[in-house]
Amino acid sequence: MSNYLETTHDVYKEAALTPDVGLCCTTNPIWELPGLKIPKIMQEMNYGCGSTVHARDLTNNPKMLYVGVGGGMELLQFAYFNRQKGGVVGIDVVDEMLDASRKNFIEAEAQNDWFKSDFVDLKKGDAMNLPVEDNSIDVAAQNCLFNIFKAEDLKKAIAEMYRVLKPHGKLVMSDPTCEQPMNDTLRNDERLRALCLSGSLPIAEYVKALTDAGFGTIEIRARKPYRILDQKNYPTDELIYIESIEVAAIKDPMPEDGPCIFTGKAAIYYGDEDYFDDKAGHVLLKNQPLAICDKTAGALKALHRDDIYLSESTYHYDGGGCC
């Protein structure tokens, strides 16, 4: 294990033994679905920067994988949608975090009459060498973990997620991102990296790491403020603004003309006809917005039409559309 990963291990070992409410800071509400109660200790150990639990991903009792278990909160939320023995697999390299999750599941059982601890199969394992069979998972997730990894380790971790997913399976993630350059002092600070700060990548680099692994469809579902690295408290000459994003990477076949990356763009046709057909699979009904991927937005822009409006990226894609 490299030095920075040893530091990360120690940080989360301590966070398992002594819950640290301020370790991560998410602006997401704690979703309590009908009949679901989340124990306070799980909320205190919610070491994520967003949410990876989306009901639209979790239909028909999917087999789920969650890497980096935290206090078990999102594992409990995933189990809500499956409710079968071993329906959710939780993997962590930190023994103390696995033990904490097991203990927290006992509390969850007391508060939720539908929940049984054996709905979640907790395993010790490394994100870069998952103890999971090929093509066996419908929905995989990680929350505020991959941003910690340096480039080669990130490549391995994403490749492992791709390997275990079934065709058309989804990898759902939340991670900090940063569009500003960071100096080497910040990048090489092992503790700041472990705290999900100095490993943050620009969104374009983050997405490229996913498409390089073979994911043919990328959905950016949310982009939110996260943290500030200021000159008084961190080794930086300028204020650095960090955001968190929620992303789904889908194991679709890679299109011949490149991946479909949805960043919340839409096209609206307002011409004289009832609709516009670009003869490439996209039909725009008059005055009805159609969600499109960035690739399609570029193709429509290249037509130089004066009757199609193309919106900017909202970085909030909620499904639908045509690509």
PDB file of C-alpha atoms in Angstrom:
ATOM      1  CA  MET A   1       0.000   0.000   0.000  1.00  0.00           C
ATOM      2  CA  SER A   2       1.432   3.395  -0.995  1.00  0.00           C
ATOM      3  CA  ASN A   3       2.001   6.095   1.617  1.00  0.00           C
ATOM      4  CA  TYR A   4      -1.024   8.199   0.678  1.00  0.00           C
ATOM      5  CA  LEU A   5      -3.308   5.162   0.869  1.00  0.00           C
ATOM      6  CA  GLU A   6      -1.858   4.289   4.282  1.00  0.00           C
ATOM      7  CA  THR A   7      -2.711   7.810   5.424  1.00  0.00           C
ATOM      8  CA  THR A   8      -6.223   7.409   4.015  1.00  0.00           C
ATOM      9  CA  HIS A   9      -6.589   4.094   5.849  1.00  0.00           C
ATOM     10  CA  ASP A  10      -5.568   5.718   9.131  1.00  0.00           C
ATOM     11  CA  VAL A  11      -7.940   8.681   8.667  1.00  0.00           C
ATOM     12  CA  TYR A  12     -10.949   6.417   8.142  1.00  0.00           C
ATOM     13  CA  LYS A  13      -9.907   3.983  10.845  1.00  0.00           C
ATOM     14  CA  GLU A  14     -10.032   6.900  13.267  1.00  0.00           C
ATOM     15  CA  ALA A  15     -13.351   8.078  11.772  1.00  0.00           C
ATOM     16  CA  ALA A  16     -14.790   4.616  12.384  1.00  0.00           C
ATOM     17  CA  LEU A  17     -13.616   4.472  15.992  1.00  0.00           C
ATOM     18  CA  THR A  18     -14.587   8.085  16.754  1.00  0.00           C
ATOM     19  CA  PRO A  19     -17.338   9.374  14.418  1.00  0.00           C
ATOM     20  CA  ASP A  20     -16.402  12.748  12.919  1.00  0.00           C
ATOM     21  CA  VAL A  21     -19.487  14.698  11.824  1.00  0.00           C
ATOM     22  CA  GLY A  22     -17.362  17.349  10.077  1.00  0.00           C
ATOM     23  CA  LEU A  23     -15.150  14.953   8.116  1.00  0.00           C
ATOM     24  CA  CYS A  24     -17.207  15.428   4.967  1.00  0.00           C
ATOM     25  CA  CYS A  25     -19.764  18.110   4.296  1.00  0.00           C
ATOM     26  CA  THR A  26     -22.733  17.310   2.100  1.00  0.00           C
ATOM     27  CA  THR A  27     -25.516  19.733   1.235  1.00  0.00           C
ATOM     28  CA  ASN A  28     -27.837  16.804   0.491  1.00  0.00           C
ATOM     29  CA  PRO A  29     -30.735  16.129   2.831  1.00  0.00           C
ATOM     30  CA  ILE A  30     -30.817  12.756   4.542  1.00  0.00           C
ATOM     31  CA  TRP A  31     -33.504  10.937   2.570  1.00  0.00           C
ATOM     32  CA  GLU A  32     -35.881   9.026   4.818  1.00  0.00           C
ATOM     33  CA  LEU A  33     -38.159   7.113   2.477  1.00  0.00           C
ATOM     34  CA  PRO A  34     -41.571   5.763   3.574  1.00  0.00           C
ATOM     35  CA  GLY A  35     -40.950   3.193   6.285  1.00  0.00           C
ATOM     36  CA  LEU A  36     -37.203   3.913   6.406  1.00  0.00           C
ATOM     37  CA  LYS A  37     -35.574   5.277   9.554  1.00  0.00           C
ATOM     38  CA  ILE A  38     -31.866   6.072   9.490  1.00  0.00           C
ATOM     39  CA  PRO A  39     -30.144   5.778  12.890  1.00  0.00           C
ATOM     40  CA  LYS A  40     -28.447   8.933  14.137  1.00  0.00           C
ATOM     41  CA  ILE A  41     -25.048   7.215  14.252  1.00  0.00           C
ATOM     42  CA  MET A  42     -25.303   6.434  10.530  1.00  0.00           C
ATOM     43  CA  GLN A  43     -26.034  10.082   9.805  1.00  0.00           C
ATOM     44  CA  GLU A  44     -23.043  11.142  11.893  1.00  0.00           C
ATOM     45  CA  MET A  45     -20.860   8.734   9.886  1.00  0.00           C
ATOM     46  CA  ASN A  46     -22.149   9.890   6.493  1.00  0.00           C
ATOM     47  CA  TYR A  47     -18.692  10.457   5.016  1.00  0.00           C
ATOM     48  CA  GLY A  48     -19.890  11.414   1.558  1.00  0.00           C
ATOM     49  CA  CYS A  49     -20.229  14.580  -0.506  1.00  0.00           C
ATOM     50  CA  GLY A  50     -23.603  13.879  -2.127  1.00  0.00           C
ATOM     51  CA  SER A  51     -25.962  10.964  -2.646  1.00  0.00           C
ATOM     52  CA  THR A  52     -25.694   7.864  -4.810  1.00  0.00           C
ATOM     53  CA  VAL A  53     -29.185   6.593  -3.973  1.00  0.00           C
ATOM     54  CA  HIS A  54     -31.688   7.318  -6.748  1.00  0.00           C
ATOM     55  CA  ALA A  55     -34.969   5.422  -6.921  1.00  0.00           C
ATOM     56  CA  ARG A  56     -34.960   5.410 -10.745  1.00  0.00           C
ATOM     57  CA  ASP A  57     -31.782   3.286 -10.706  1.00  0.00           C
ATOM     58  CA  LEU A  58     -33.115   0.752  -8.232  1.00  0.00           C
ATOM     59  CA  THR A  59     -36.132  -0.942  -9.804  1.00  0.00           C
ATOM     60  CA  ASN A  60     -36.674  -4.709 -10.106  1.00  0.00           C
ATOM     61  CA  ASN A  61     -34.518  -5.769  -7.133  1.00  0.00           C
ATOM     62  CA  PRO A  62     -31.104  -4.910  -8.562  1.00  0.00           C
ATOM     63  CA  LYS A  63     -27.931  -6.564  -7.305  1.00  0.00           C
ATOM     64  CA  MET A  64     -25.975  -3.678  -5.772  1.00  0.00           C
ATOM     65  CA  LEU A  65     -22.368  -2.969  -4.845  1.00  0.00           C
ATOM     66  CA  TYR A  66     -21.154  -0.155  -2.630  1.00  0.00           C
ATOM     67  CA  VAL A  67     -17.429   0.505  -2.199  1.00  0.00           C
ATOM     68  CA  GLY A  68     -16.272   2.424   0.879  1.00  0.00           C
ATOM     69  CA  VAL A  69     -19.032   1.618   3.357  1.00  0.00           C
ATOM     70  CA  GLY A  70     -18.805   4.574   5.738  1.00  0.00           C
ATOM     71  CA  GLY A  71     -21.236   4.047   8.596  1.00  0.00           C
ATOM     72  CA  GLY A  72     -23.592   2.012   6.433  1.00  0.00           C
ATOM     73  CA  MET A  73     -26.182   4.696   5.695  1.00  0.00           C
ATOM     74  CA  GLU A  74     -26.283   4.321   1.936  1.00  0.00           C
ATOM     75  CA  LEU A  75     -26.064   0.535   2.268  1.00  0.00           C
ATOM     76  CA  LEU A  76     -29.246   0.693   4.350  1.00  0.00           C
ATOM     77  CA  GLN A  77     -30.884   2.938   1.753  1.00  0.00           C
ATOM     78  CA  PHE A  78     -29.904   0.558  -1.057  1.00  0.00           C
ATOM     79  CA  ALA A  79     -31.239  -2.423   0.915  1.00  0.00           C
ATOM     80  CA  TYR A  80     -34.602  -0.645   1.116  1.00  0.00           C
ATOM     81  CA  PHE A  81     -34.991  -1.261  -2.624  1.00  0.00           C
ATOM     82  CA  ASN A  82     -33.933  -4.917  -2.577  1.00  0.00           C
ATOM     83  CA  ARG A  83     -34.749  -6.580   0.768  1.00  0.00           C
ATOM     84  CA  GLN A  84     -33.086  -9.876  -0.096  1.00  0.00           C
ATOM     85  CA  LYS A  85     -30.272 -11.708   1.639  1.00  0.00           C
ATOM     86  CA  GLY A  86     -27.002 -10.488   0.132  1.00  0.00           C
ATOM     87  CA  GLY A  87     -28.835  -8.165  -2.246  1.00  0.00           C
ATOM     88  CA  VAL A  88     -26.321  -5.441  -1.447  1.00  0.00           C
ATOM     89  CA  VAL A  89     -22.563  -6.007  -1.244  1.00  0.00           C
ATOM     90  CA  GLY A  90     -20.533  -3.536   0.808  1.00  0.00           C
ATOM     91  CA  ILE A  91     -16.748  -3.470   0.467  1.00  0.00           C
ATOM     92  CA  ASP A  92     -14.163  -1.604   2.512  1.00  0.00           C
ATOM     93  CA  VAL A  93     -10.446  -1.989   3.157  1.00  0.00           C
ATOM     94  CA  VAL A  94     -10.724  -0.649   6.743  1.00  0.00           C
ATOM     95  CA  ASP A  95     -11.642  -3.360   9.278  1.00  0.00           C
ATOM     96  CA  GLU A  96     -12.857  -0.832  11.814  1.00  0.00           C
ATOM     97  CA  MET A  97     -15.285   0.708   9.314  1.00  0.00           C
ATOM     98  CA  LEU A  98     -16.726  -2.706   8.496  1.00  0.00           C
ATOM     99  CA  ASP A  99     -17.133  -3.400  12.226  1.00  0.00           C
ATOM    100  CA  ALA A 100     -18.836  -0.037  12.749  1.00  0.00           C
ATOM    101  CA  SER A 101     -21.281  -0.748   9.923  1.00  0.00           C
ATOM    102  CA  ARG A 102     -22.139  -4.153  11.380  1.00  0.00           C
ATOM    103  CA  LYS A 103     -22.852  -2.522  14.741  1.00  0.00           C
ATOM    104  CA  ASN A 104     -24.925   0.220  13.089  1.00  0.00           C
ATOM    105  CA  PHE A 105     -27.012  -2.363  11.224  1.00  0.00           C
ATOM    106  CA  ILE A 106     -28.145  -3.789  14.576  1.00  0.00           C
ATOM    107  CA  GLU A 107     -29.491  -0.328  15.428  1.00  0.00           C
ATOM    108  CA  ALA A 108     -31.098  -0.110  11.987  1.00  0.00           C
ATOM    109  CA  GLU A 109     -32.852  -3.436  12.586  1.00  0.00           C
ATOM    110  CA  ALA A 110     -34.298  -2.068  15.834  1.00  0.00           C
ATOM    111  CA  GLN A 111     -35.697   0.989  14.030  1.00  0.00           C
ATOM    112  CA  ASN A 112     -36.863  -0.694  10.797  1.00  0.00           C
ATOM    113  CA  ASP A 113     -38.998  -3.824  11.064  1.00  0.00           C
ATOM    114  CA  TRP A 114     -38.408  -4.658   7.376  1.00  0.00           C
ATOM    115  CA  PHE A 115     -34.586  -4.589   7.592  1.00  0.00           C
ATOM    116  CA  LYS A 116     -32.315  -7.541   8.322  1.00  0.00           C
ATOM    117  CA  SER A 117     -28.537  -7.207   8.569  1.00  0.00           C
ATOM    118  CA  ASP A 118     -28.020 -10.101   6.165  1.00  0.00           C
ATOM    119  CA  PHE A 119     -29.574  -7.996   3.379  1.00  0.00           C
ATOM    120  CA  VAL A 120     -26.046  -6.498   3.212  1.00  0.00           C
ATOM    121  CA  ASP A 121     -23.014  -8.704   2.602  1.00  0.00           C
ATOM    122  CA  LEU A 122     -20.044  -6.854   4.088  1.00  0.00           C
ATOM    123  CA  LYS A 123     -16.639  -7.867   2.753  1.00  0.00           C
ATOM    124  CA  LYS A 124     -13.103  -6.675   3.250  1.00  0.00           C
ATOM    125  CA  GLY A 125     -11.667  -5.677  -0.079  1.00  0.00           C
ATOM    126  CA  ASP A 126      -9.700  -3.175  -2.089  1.00  0.00           C
ATOM    127  CA  ALA A 127     -11.360  -0.871  -4.636  1.00  0.00           C
ATOM    128  CA  MET A 128      -8.567  -1.746  -7.054  1.00  0.00           C
ATOM    129  CA  ASN A 129      -9.103  -5.487  -6.670  1.00  0.00           C
ATOM    130  CA  LEU A 130     -12.771  -6.096  -5.914  1.00  0.00           C
ATOM    131  CA  PRO A 131     -13.761  -9.532  -4.549  1.00  0.00           C
ATOM    132  CA  VAL A 132     -16.726  -9.608  -6.951  1.00  0.00           C
ATOM    133  CA  GLU A 133     -17.418 -11.706 -10.054  1.00  0.00           C
ATOM    134  CA  ASP A 134     -17.371 -10.280 -13.577  1.00  0.00           C
ATOM    135  CA  ASN A 135     -20.681  -8.976 -14.982  1.00  0.00           C
ATOM    136  CA  SER A 136     -22.586  -9.654 -11.754  1.00  0.00           C
ATOM    137  CA  ILE A 137     -23.735  -6.220 -10.512  1.00  0.00           C
ATOM    138  CA  ASP A 138     -26.659  -4.070 -11.702  1.00  0.00           C
ATOM    139  CA  VAL A 139     -25.821  -0.892  -9.789  1.00  0.00           C
ATOM    140  CA  ALA A 140     -22.420  -0.051  -8.276  1.00  0.00           C
ATOM    141  CA  ALA A 141     -21.728   3.057  -6.222  1.00  0.00           C
ATOM    142  CA  GLN A 142     -19.041   5.008  -4.427  1.00  0.00           C
ATOM    143  CA  ASN A 143     -19.344   8.260  -2.528  1.00  0.00           C
ATOM    144  CA  CYS A 144     -16.371  10.573  -2.057  1.00  0.00           C
ATOM    145  CA  LEU A 145     -13.780   7.821  -2.526  1.00  0.00           C
ATOM    146  CA  PHE A 146     -12.441   7.925  -6.072  1.00  0.00           C
ATOM    147  CA  ASN A 147     -11.301  11.546  -5.773  1.00  0.00           C
ATOM    148  CA  ILE A 148      -8.738  10.357  -3.221  1.00  0.00           C
ATOM    149  CA  PHE A 149      -6.952   8.122  -5.733  1.00  0.00           C
ATOM    150  CA  LYS A 150      -3.996   9.261  -7.805  1.00  0.00           C
ATOM    151  CA  ALA A 151      -4.192   8.764 -11.570  1.00  0.00           C
ATOM    152  CA  GLU A 152      -3.039   5.159 -11.925  1.00  0.00           C
ATOM    153  CA  ASP A 153      -5.007   3.979  -8.908  1.00  0.00           C
ATOM    154  CA  LEU A 154      -8.109   5.793 -10.142  1.00  0.00           C
ATOM    155  CA  LYS A 155      -7.753   4.049 -13.495  1.00  0.00           C
ATOM    156  CA  LYS A 156      -7.603   0.654 -11.744  1.00  0.00           C
ATOM    157  CA  ALA A 157     -10.601   1.411  -9.507  1.00  0.00           C
ATOM    158  CA  ILE A 158     -12.800   2.484 -12.417  1.00  0.00           C
ATOM    159  CA  ALA A 159     -11.717  -0.540 -14.460  1.00  0.00           C
ATOM    160  CA  GLU A 160     -12.750  -2.791 -11.567  1.00  0.00           C
ATOM    161  CA  MET A 161     -16.195  -1.203 -11.407  1.00  0.00           C
ATOM    162  CA  TYR A 162     -16.561  -1.644 -15.163  1.00  0.00           C
ATOM    163  CA  ARG A 163     -15.526  -5.292 -14.882  1.00  0.00           C
ATOM    164  CA  VAL A 164     -18.090  -6.262 -12.249  1.00  0.00           C
ATOM    165  CA  LEU A 165     -21.047  -4.439 -13.814  1.00  0.00           C
ATOM    166  CA  LYS A 166     -23.489  -6.257 -16.060  1.00  0.00           C
ATOM    167  CA  PRO A 167     -23.988  -4.873 -19.589  1.00  0.00           C
ATOM    168  CA  HIS A 168     -26.007  -1.636 -19.257  1.00  0.00           C
ATOM    169  CA  GLY A 169     -25.299  -1.615 -15.510  1.00  0.00           C
ATOM    170  CA  LYS A 170     -24.742   1.727 -13.764  1.00  0.00           C
ATOM    171  CA  LEU A 171     -21.881   3.121 -11.730  1.00  0.00           C
ATOM    172  CA  VAL A 172     -23.321   5.913  -9.577  1.00  0.00           C
ATOM    173  CA  MET A 173     -20.867   8.280  -7.913  1.00  0.00           C
ATOM    174  CA  SER A 174     -20.467  11.450  -5.936  1.00  0.00           C
ATOM    175  CA  ASP A 175     -17.074  13.158  -5.758  1.00  0.00           C
ATOM    176  CA  PRO A 176     -15.527  16.592  -5.207  1.00  0.00           C
ATOM    177  CA  THR A 177     -14.286  18.345  -8.351  1.00  0.00           C
ATOM    178  CA  CYS A 178     -12.291  21.509  -8.913  1.00  0.00           C
ATOM    179  CA  GLU A 179     -11.853  23.561 -12.074  1.00  0.00           C
ATOM    180  CA  GLN A 180      -8.907  25.577 -10.729  1.00  0.00           C
ATOM    181  CA  PRO A 181      -5.336  24.280 -10.822  1.00  0.00           C
ATOM    182  CA  MET A 182      -3.875  23.175  -7.493  1.00  0.00           C
ATOM    183  CA  ASN A 183      -0.217  23.557  -6.600  1.00  0.00           C
ATOM    184  CA  ASP A 184       2.010  20.550  -5.944  1.00  0.00           C
ATOM    185  CA  THR A 185       2.029  21.182  -2.203  1.00  0.00           C
ATOM    186  CA  LEU A 186      -1.737  20.688  -2.077  1.00  0.00           C
ATOM    187  CA  ARG A 187      -1.714  17.758  -4.491  1.00  0.00           C
ATOM    188  CA  ASN A 188       0.992  15.941  -2.534  1.00  0.00           C
ATOM    189  CA  ASP A 189      -0.498  16.545   0.921  1.00  0.00           C
ATOM    190  CA  GLU A 190      -1.555  13.018   1.888  1.00  0.00           C
ATOM    191  CA  ARG A 191      -3.959  14.089   4.618  1.00  0.00           C
ATOM    192  CA  LEU A 192      -5.726  16.693   2.459  1.00  0.00           C
ATOM    193  CA  ARG A 193      -6.099  14.050  -0.233  1.00  0.00           C
ATOM    194  CA  ALA A 194      -7.528  11.610   2.329  1.00  0.00           C
ATOM    195  CA  LEU A 195      -9.962  14.322   3.448  1.00  0.00           C
ATOM    196  CA  CYS A 196     -11.366  14.522  -0.109  1.00  0.00           C
ATOM    197  CA  LEU A 197      -9.934  17.939  -0.901  1.00  0.00           C
ATOM    198  CA  SER A 198      -6.664  18.027  -2.816  1.00  0.00           C
ATOM    199  CA  GLY A 199      -7.386  15.086  -5.133  1.00  0.00           C
ATOM    200  CA  SER A 200     -10.318  16.863  -6.787  1.00  0.00           C
ATOM    201  CA  LEU A 201     -10.157  16.813 -10.607  1.00  0.00           C
ATOM    202  CA  PRO A 202     -11.786  19.068 -13.194  1.00  0.00           C
ATOM    203  CA  ILE A 203     -15.059  17.604 -14.429  1.00  0.00           C
ATOM    204  CA  ALA A 204     -13.702  17.002 -17.945  1.00  0.00           C
ATOM    205  CA  GLU A 205     -10.794  14.917 -16.579  1.00  0.00           C
ATOM    206  CA  TYR A 206     -13.125  13.014 -14.266  1.00  0.00           C
ATOM    207  CA  VAL A 207     -15.472  12.164 -17.137  1.00  0.00           C
ATOM    208  CA  LYS A 208     -12.576  11.211 -19.424  1.00  0.00           C
ATOM    209  CA  ALA A 209     -11.345   8.679 -16.845  1.00  0.00           C
ATOM    210  CA  LEU A 210     -14.784   7.032 -17.071  1.00  0.00           C
ATOM    211  CA  THR A 211     -15.046   7.010 -20.846  1.00  0.00           C
ATOM    212  CA  ASP A 212     -11.445   5.779 -21.182  1.00  0.00           C
ATOM    213  CA  ALA A 213     -12.555   2.733 -19.164  1.00  0.00           C
ATOM    214  CA  GLY A 214     -15.261   2.024 -21.746  1.00  0.00           C
ATOM    215  CA  PHE A 215     -18.419   3.581 -20.288  1.00  0.00           C
ATOM    216  CA  GLY A 216     -20.471   4.662 -23.322  1.00  0.00           C
ATOM    217  CA  THR A 217     -22.968   6.920 -21.538  1.00  0.00           C
ATOM    218  CA  ILE A 218     -22.263   9.482 -18.815  1.00  0.00           C
ATOM    219  CA  GLU A 219     -24.924  11.445 -16.944  1.00  0.00           C
ATOM    220  CA  ILE A 220     -23.974  14.432 -14.794  1.00  0.00           C
ATOM    221  CA  ARG A 221     -26.904  14.649 -12.431  1.00  0.00           C
ATOM    222  CA  ALA A 222     -25.919  17.399  -9.996  1.00  0.00           C
ATOM    223  CA  ARG A 223     -23.202  19.981  -9.403  1.00  0.00           C
ATOM    224  CA  LYS A 224     -23.107  21.712  -6.019  1.00  0.00           C
ATOM    225  CA  PRO A 225     -20.851  23.898  -3.852  1.00  0.00           C
ATOM    226  CA  TYR A 226     -18.633  21.840  -1.538  1.00  0.00           C
ATOM    227  CA  ARG A 227     -15.585  23.446   0.096  1.00  0.00           C
ATOM    228  CA  ILE A 228     -13.175  26.389  -0.017  1.00  0.00           C
ATOM    229  CA  LEU A 229      -9.402  26.159   0.366  1.00  0.00           C
ATOM    230  CA  ASP A 230      -8.409  29.621   1.582  1.00  0.00           C
ATOM    231  CA  GLN A 231      -5.035  31.293   1.908  1.00  0.00           C
ATOM    232  CA  LYS A 232      -5.173  31.511   5.724  1.00  0.00           C
ATOM    233  CA  ASN A 233      -5.706  27.818   6.376  1.00  0.00           C
ATOM    234  CA  TYR A 234      -4.146  26.041   3.403  1.00  0.00           C
ATOM    235  CA  PRO A 235      -0.887  26.311   1.444  1.00  0.00           C
ATOM    236  CA  THR A 236      -2.322  28.244  -1.505  1.00  0.00           C
ATOM    237  CA  ASP A 237      -1.840  31.753  -2.896  1.00  0.00           C
ATOM    238  CA  GLU A 238      -5.404  31.963  -4.176  1.00  0.00           C
ATOM    239  CA  LEU A 239      -8.853  30.978  -3.002  1.00  0.00           C
ATOM    240  CA  ILE A 240      -9.789  27.564  -4.426  1.00  0.00           C
ATOM    241  CA  TYR A 241     -13.438  26.633  -4.879  1.00  0.00           C
ATOM    242  CA  ILE A 242     -14.375  22.934  -4.790  1.00  0.00           C
ATOM    243  CA  GLU A 243     -17.698  21.543  -5.956  1.00  0.00           C
ATOM    244  CA  SER A 244     -19.267  18.107  -5.652  1.00  0.00           C
ATOM    245  CA  ILE A 245     -20.881  16.335  -8.580  1.00  0.00           C
ATOM    246  CA  GLU A 246     -23.183  13.356  -8.837  1.00  0.00           C
ATOM    247  CA  VAL A 247     -22.540  11.212 -11.900  1.00  0.00           C
ATOM    248  CA  ALA A 248     -23.852   7.985 -13.402  1.00  0.00           C
ATOM    249  CA  ALA A 249     -21.620   6.057 -15.806  1.00  0.00           C
ATOM    250  CA  ILE A 250     -23.497   3.413 -17.786  1.00  0.00           C
ATOM    251  CA  LYS A 251     -21.871   0.305 -19.243  1.00  0.00           C
ATOM    252  CA  ASP A 252     -23.396   0.866 -22.650  1.00  0.00           C
ATOM    253  CA  PRO A 253     -21.478  -0.039 -25.803  1.00  0.00           C
ATOM    254  CA  MET A 254     -19.197   2.792 -26.882  1.00  0.00           C
ATOM    255  CA  PRO A 255     -20.769   4.543 -29.917  1.00  0.00           C
ATOM    256  CA  GLU A 256     -18.581   4.723 -33.019  1.00  0.00           C
ATOM    257  CA  ASP A 257     -18.545   8.505 -32.797  1.00  0.00           C
ATOM    258  CA  GLY A 258     -17.649   8.594 -29.111  1.00  0.00           C
ATOM    259  CA  PRO A 259     -19.455   8.544 -25.773  1.00  0.00           C
ATOM    260  CA  CYS A 260     -22.769  10.235 -25.016  1.00  0.00           C
ATOM    261  CA  ILE A 261     -22.088  12.707 -22.207  1.00  0.00           C
ATOM    262  CA  PHE A 262     -25.137  14.423 -20.755  1.00  0.00           C
ATOM    263  CA  THR A 263     -24.394  17.699 -18.969  1.00  0.00           C
ATOM    264  CA  GLY A 264     -27.935  19.063 -18.902  1.00  0.00           C
ATOM    265  CA  LYS A 265     -28.132  20.581 -22.390  1.00  0.00           C
ATOM    266  CA  ALA A 266     -31.401  20.787 -24.325  1.00  0.00           C
ATOM    267  CA  ALA A 267     -32.478  21.691 -27.854  1.00  0.00           C
ATOM    268  CA  ILE A 268     -35.683  23.545 -28.704  1.00  0.00           C
ATOM    269  CA  TYR A 269     -36.969  23.762 -32.288  1.00  0.00           C
ATOM    270  CA  TYR A 270     -39.087  26.818 -33.098  1.00  0.00           C
ATOM    271  CA  GLY A 271     -39.304  26.705 -36.904  1.00  0.00           C
ATOM    272  CA  ASP A 272     -42.272  26.639 -39.275  1.00  0.00           C
ATOM    273  CA  GLU A 273     -42.787  22.860 -39.352  1.00  0.00           C
ATOM    274  CA  ASP A 274     -44.335  20.643 -36.674  1.00  0.00           C
ATOM    275  CA  TYR A 275     -40.980  19.025 -35.968  1.00  0.00           C
ATOM    276  CA  PHE A 276     -37.342  18.842 -37.050  1.00  0.00           C
ATOM    277  CA  ASP A 277     -35.662  15.522 -37.819  1.00  0.00           C
ATOM    278  CA  ASP A 278     -31.866  15.617 -38.049  1.00  0.00           C
ATOM    279  CA  LYS A 279     -31.852  12.160 -39.698  1.00  0.00           C
ATOM    280  CA  ALA A 280     -29.477  10.972 -36.949  1.00  0.00           C
ATOM    281  CA  GLY A 281     -32.048   9.725 -34.458  1.00  0.00           C
ATOM    282  CA  HIS A 282     -33.175  13.036 -32.974  1.00  0.00           C
ATOM    283  CA  VAL A 283     -36.662  14.430 -33.576  1.00  0.00           C
ATOM    284  CA  LEU A 284     -37.382  17.848 -32.098  1.00  0.00           C
ATOM    285  CA  LEU A 285     -41.077  18.641 -31.702  1.00  0.00           C
ATOM    286  CA  LYS A 286     -41.914  22.310 -32.089  1.00  0.00           C
ATOM    287  CA  ASN A 287     -41.352  24.324 -28.898  1.00  0.00           C
ATOM    288  CA  GLN A 288     -40.700  21.223 -26.799  1.00  0.00           C
ATOM    289  CA  PRO A 289     -37.259  20.949 -25.171  1.00  0.00           C
ATOM    290  CA  LEU A 290     -35.356  17.740 -25.834  1.00  0.00           C
ATOM    291  CA  ALA A 291     -32.488  16.695 -23.553  1.00  0.00           C
ATOM    292  CA  ILE A 292     -29.415  15.987 -25.659  1.00  0.00           C
ATOM    293  CA  CYS A 293     -25.851  14.890 -25.043  1.00  0.00           C
ATOM    294  CA  ASP A 294     -22.956  17.256 -25.688  1.00  0.00           C
ATOM    295  CA  LYS A 295     -22.054  15.380 -28.860  1.00  0.00           C
ATOM    296  CA  THR A 296     -25.524  15.924 -30.345  1.00  0.00           C
ATOM    297  CA  ALA A 297     -25.480  19.563 -29.243  1.00  0.00           C
ATOM    298  CA  GLY A 298     -22.284  20.027 -31.247  1.00  0.00           C
ATOM    299  CA  ALA A 299     -23.783  18.357 -34.316  1.00  0.00           C
ATOM    300  CA  LEU A 300     -26.921  20.520 -34.172  1.00  0.00           C
ATOM    301  CA  LYS A 301     -24.858  23.667 -33.689  1.00  0.00           C
ATOM    302  CA  ALA A 302     -22.837  22.779 -36.787  1.00  0.00           C
ATOM    303  CA  LEU A 303     -26.051  22.947 -38.860  1.00  0.00           C
ATOM    304  CA  HIS A 304     -26.110  26.744 -38.333  1.00  0.00           C
ATOM    305  CA  ARG A 305     -29.891  26.822 -38.219  1.00  0.00           C
ATOM    306  CA  ASP A 306     -31.723  29.911 -36.992  1.00  0.00           C
ATOM    307  CA  ASP A 307     -34.687  27.926 -35.653  1.00  0.00           C
ATOM    308  CA  ILE A 308     -33.028  25.688 -33.058  1.00  0.00           C
ATOM    309  CA  TYR A 309     -32.094  26.978 -29.615  1.00  0.00           C
ATOM    310  CA  LEU A 310     -29.323  25.126 -27.763  1.00  0.00           C
ATOM    311  CA  SER A 311     -29.110  25.679 -24.022  1.00  0.00           C
ATOM    312  CA  GLU A 312     -25.877  25.774 -22.071  1.00  0.00           C
ATOM    313  CA  SER A 313     -24.897  22.921 -19.743  1.00  0.00           C
ATOM    314  CA  THR A 314     -26.855  23.015 -16.495  1.00  0.00           C
ATOM    315  CA  TYR A 315     -24.895  20.057 -15.053  1.00  0.00           C
ATOM    316  CA  HIS A 316     -28.218  18.656 -13.963  1.00  0.00           C
ATOM    317  CA  TYR A 317     -29.441  15.800 -16.163  1.00  0.00           C
ATOM    318  CA  ASP A 318     -32.467  13.920 -14.903  1.00  0.00           C
ATOM    319  CA  GLY A 319     -33.056  11.402 -17.701  1.00  0.00           C
ATOM    320  CA  GLY A 320     -35.123  11.407 -20.847  1.00  0.00           C
ATOM    321  CA  GLY A 321     -34.163  12.911 -24.140  1.00  0.00           C
ATOM    322  CA  CYS A 322     -32.775  11.216 -27.194  1.00  0.00           C
ATOM    323  CA  CYS A 323     -29.258  10.225 -28.190  1.00  0.00           C
TER     324      CYS A 323
END
